[in-house]
Short mmCIF file of C-alpha atoms in Angstrom, two decimals:
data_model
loop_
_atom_site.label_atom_id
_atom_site.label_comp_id
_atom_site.label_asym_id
_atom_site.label_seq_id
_atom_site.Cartn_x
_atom_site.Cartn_y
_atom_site.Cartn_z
CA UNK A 1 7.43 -79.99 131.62
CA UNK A 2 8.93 -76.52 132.14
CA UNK A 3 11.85 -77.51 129.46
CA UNK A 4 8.97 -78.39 127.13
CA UNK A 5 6.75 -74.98 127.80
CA UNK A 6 10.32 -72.83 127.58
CA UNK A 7 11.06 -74.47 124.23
CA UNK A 8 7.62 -73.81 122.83
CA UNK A 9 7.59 -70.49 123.93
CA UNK A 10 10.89 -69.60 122.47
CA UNK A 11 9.78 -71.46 118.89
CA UNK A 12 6.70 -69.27 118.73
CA UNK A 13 8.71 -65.85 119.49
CA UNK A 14 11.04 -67.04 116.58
CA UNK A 15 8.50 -67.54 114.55
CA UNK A 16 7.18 -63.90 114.73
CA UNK A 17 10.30 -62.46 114.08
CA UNK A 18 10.54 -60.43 110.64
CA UNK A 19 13.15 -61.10 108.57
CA UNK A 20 15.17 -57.94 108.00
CA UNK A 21 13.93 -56.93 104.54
CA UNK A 22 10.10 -56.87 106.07
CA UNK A 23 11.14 -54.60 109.15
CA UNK A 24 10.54 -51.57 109.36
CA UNK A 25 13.15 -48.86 107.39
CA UNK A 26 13.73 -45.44 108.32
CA UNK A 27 13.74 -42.79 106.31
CA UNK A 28 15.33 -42.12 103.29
CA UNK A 29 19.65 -41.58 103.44
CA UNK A 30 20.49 -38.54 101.80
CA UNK A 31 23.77 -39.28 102.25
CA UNK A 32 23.55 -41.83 99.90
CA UNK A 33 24.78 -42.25 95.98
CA UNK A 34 23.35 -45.32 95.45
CA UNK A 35 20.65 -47.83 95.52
CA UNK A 36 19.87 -51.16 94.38
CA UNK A 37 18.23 -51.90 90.90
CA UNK A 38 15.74 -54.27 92.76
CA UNK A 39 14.08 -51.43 94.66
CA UNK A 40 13.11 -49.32 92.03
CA UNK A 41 9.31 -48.68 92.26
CA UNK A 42 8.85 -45.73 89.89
CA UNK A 43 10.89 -43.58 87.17
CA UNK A 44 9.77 -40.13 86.23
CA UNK A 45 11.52 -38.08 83.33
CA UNK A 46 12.07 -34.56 84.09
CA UNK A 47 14.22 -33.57 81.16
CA UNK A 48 16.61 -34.72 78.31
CA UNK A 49 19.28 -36.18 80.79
CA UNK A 50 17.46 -36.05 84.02
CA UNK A 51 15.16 -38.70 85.89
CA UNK A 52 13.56 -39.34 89.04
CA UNK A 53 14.00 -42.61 90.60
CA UNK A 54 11.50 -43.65 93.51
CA UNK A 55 13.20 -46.70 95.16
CA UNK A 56 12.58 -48.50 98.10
CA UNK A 57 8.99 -49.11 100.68
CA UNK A 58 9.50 -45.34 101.81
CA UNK A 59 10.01 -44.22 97.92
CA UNK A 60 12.99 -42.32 98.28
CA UNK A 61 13.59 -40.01 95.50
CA UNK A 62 16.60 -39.72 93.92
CA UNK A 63 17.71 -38.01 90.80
CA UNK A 64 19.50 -39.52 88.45
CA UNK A 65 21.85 -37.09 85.74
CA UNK A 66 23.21 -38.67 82.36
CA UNK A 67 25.25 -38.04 79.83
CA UNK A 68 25.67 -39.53 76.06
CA UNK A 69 25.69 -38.61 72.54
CA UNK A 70 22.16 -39.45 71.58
CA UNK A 71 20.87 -39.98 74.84
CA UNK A 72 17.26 -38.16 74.64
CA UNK A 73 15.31 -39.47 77.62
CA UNK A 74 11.98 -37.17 76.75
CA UNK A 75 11.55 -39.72 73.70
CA UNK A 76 12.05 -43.04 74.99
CA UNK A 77 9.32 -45.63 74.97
CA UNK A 78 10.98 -47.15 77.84
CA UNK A 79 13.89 -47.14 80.06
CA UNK A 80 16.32 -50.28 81.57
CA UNK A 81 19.30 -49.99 83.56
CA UNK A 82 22.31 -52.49 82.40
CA UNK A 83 24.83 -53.14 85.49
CA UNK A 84 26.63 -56.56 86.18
CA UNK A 85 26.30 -56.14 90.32
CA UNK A 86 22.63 -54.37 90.48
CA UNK A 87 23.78 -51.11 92.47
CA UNK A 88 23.19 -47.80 90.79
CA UNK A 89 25.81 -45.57 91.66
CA UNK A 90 27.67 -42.31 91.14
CA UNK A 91 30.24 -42.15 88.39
CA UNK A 92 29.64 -46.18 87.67
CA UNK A 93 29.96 -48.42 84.85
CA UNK A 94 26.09 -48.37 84.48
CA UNK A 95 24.35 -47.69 81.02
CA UNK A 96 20.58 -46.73 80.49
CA UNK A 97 19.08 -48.28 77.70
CA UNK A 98 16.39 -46.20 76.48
CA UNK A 99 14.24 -48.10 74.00
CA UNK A 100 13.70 -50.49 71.90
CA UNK A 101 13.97 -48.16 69.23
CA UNK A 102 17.72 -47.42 68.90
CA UNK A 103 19.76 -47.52 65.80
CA UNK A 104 22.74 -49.97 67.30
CA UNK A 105 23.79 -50.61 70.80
CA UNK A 106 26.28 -47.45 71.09
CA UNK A 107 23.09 -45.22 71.69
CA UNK A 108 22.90 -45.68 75.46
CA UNK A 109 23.22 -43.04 78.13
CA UNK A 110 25.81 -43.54 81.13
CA UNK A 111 25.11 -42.12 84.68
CA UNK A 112 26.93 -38.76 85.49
CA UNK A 113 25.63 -38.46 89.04
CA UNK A 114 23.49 -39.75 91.65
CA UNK A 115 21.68 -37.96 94.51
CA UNK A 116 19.07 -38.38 96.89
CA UNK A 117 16.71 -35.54 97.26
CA UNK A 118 14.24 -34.34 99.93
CA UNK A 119 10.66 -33.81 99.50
CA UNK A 120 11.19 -30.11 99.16
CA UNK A 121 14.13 -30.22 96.63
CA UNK A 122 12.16 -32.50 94.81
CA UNK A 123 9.33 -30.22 93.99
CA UNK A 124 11.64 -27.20 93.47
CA UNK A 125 12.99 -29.36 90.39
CA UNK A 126 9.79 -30.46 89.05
CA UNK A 127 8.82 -26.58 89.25
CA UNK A 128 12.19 -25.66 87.10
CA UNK A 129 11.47 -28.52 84.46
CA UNK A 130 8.11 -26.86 84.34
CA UNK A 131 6.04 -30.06 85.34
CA UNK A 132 4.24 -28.17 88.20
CA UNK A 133 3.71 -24.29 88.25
CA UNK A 134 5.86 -22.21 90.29
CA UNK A 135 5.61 -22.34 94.28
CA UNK A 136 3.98 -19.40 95.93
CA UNK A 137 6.34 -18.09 98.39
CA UNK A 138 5.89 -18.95 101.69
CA UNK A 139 4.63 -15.88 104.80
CA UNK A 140 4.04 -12.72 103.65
CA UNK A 141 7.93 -11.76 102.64
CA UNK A 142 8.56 -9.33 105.23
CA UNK A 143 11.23 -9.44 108.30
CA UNK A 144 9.95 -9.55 111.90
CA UNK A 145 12.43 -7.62 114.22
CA UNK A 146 12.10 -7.83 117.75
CA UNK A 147 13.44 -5.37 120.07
CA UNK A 148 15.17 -5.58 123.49
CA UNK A 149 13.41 -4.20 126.17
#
């Protein structure tokens, strides 16, 4: 009987495990240069060779630089990545196709750099592009000095 109780109870705690991918994730690695084409949730164009890629449960920003003769992001209808293992990544043999509308399949844009941003840095480049307003500055802008007594 106890063989039959221990078994039962050790079937039910396997069955509330999580698998991995449901857990829990921390936050976002900003030591990281890549991510996984799977996880992309959201892509936000900031200029003519810049994007914003929100990947992963937490949304982790990262932004994404390329490069290429007629690569024009602020006119696309749409954007695809093309990579044969699925992983984004710095200096990689990954193309951005950005349309439907291109003249022959030359006209793509290759990554030039990867790089995950914070919150903060985020906002300073959507303030740059000119897709928020500046950012006030922060205190009043003078130096507190305290002295030794």
């Amino acid at each position: 009987m106890r063989l039959v109780l221990t078994s039962i109870f050790f079937m039910h705690l396997i069955a509330c495990a999580a698998p991995s991918e449901l857990a829990y994730q921390t936050r976002c690695d900003l030591r990281s240069f890549c991510f996984s084409q799977r996880n992309i949730r959201n892509i936000e164009i900031i200029d003519n060779d810049t994007i914003v890629v929100h990947v992963g449960s937490n949304r982790c920003p990262y932004l994404v630089e390329v490069n290429g003769i007629f690569c024009d992001l602020t006119f696309t209808s749409t954007i695809g990545f093309s990579d044969s293992d699925g992983r984004i990544c710095k200096a990689d043999n990954t193309r951005i196709i950005s349309g439907p509308f291109r003249r022959n399949n030359d006209e793509v844009c290759r990554i030039r750099n990867v790089k995950a941003v914070t919150d903060d840095e985020l906002l300073e480049y959507y303030a740059v592009s000119g897709h928020i307003p500046p950012l006030p500055p922060a205190g009043s802008g003078e130096l507190e000095l305290e002295t030794p007594q």
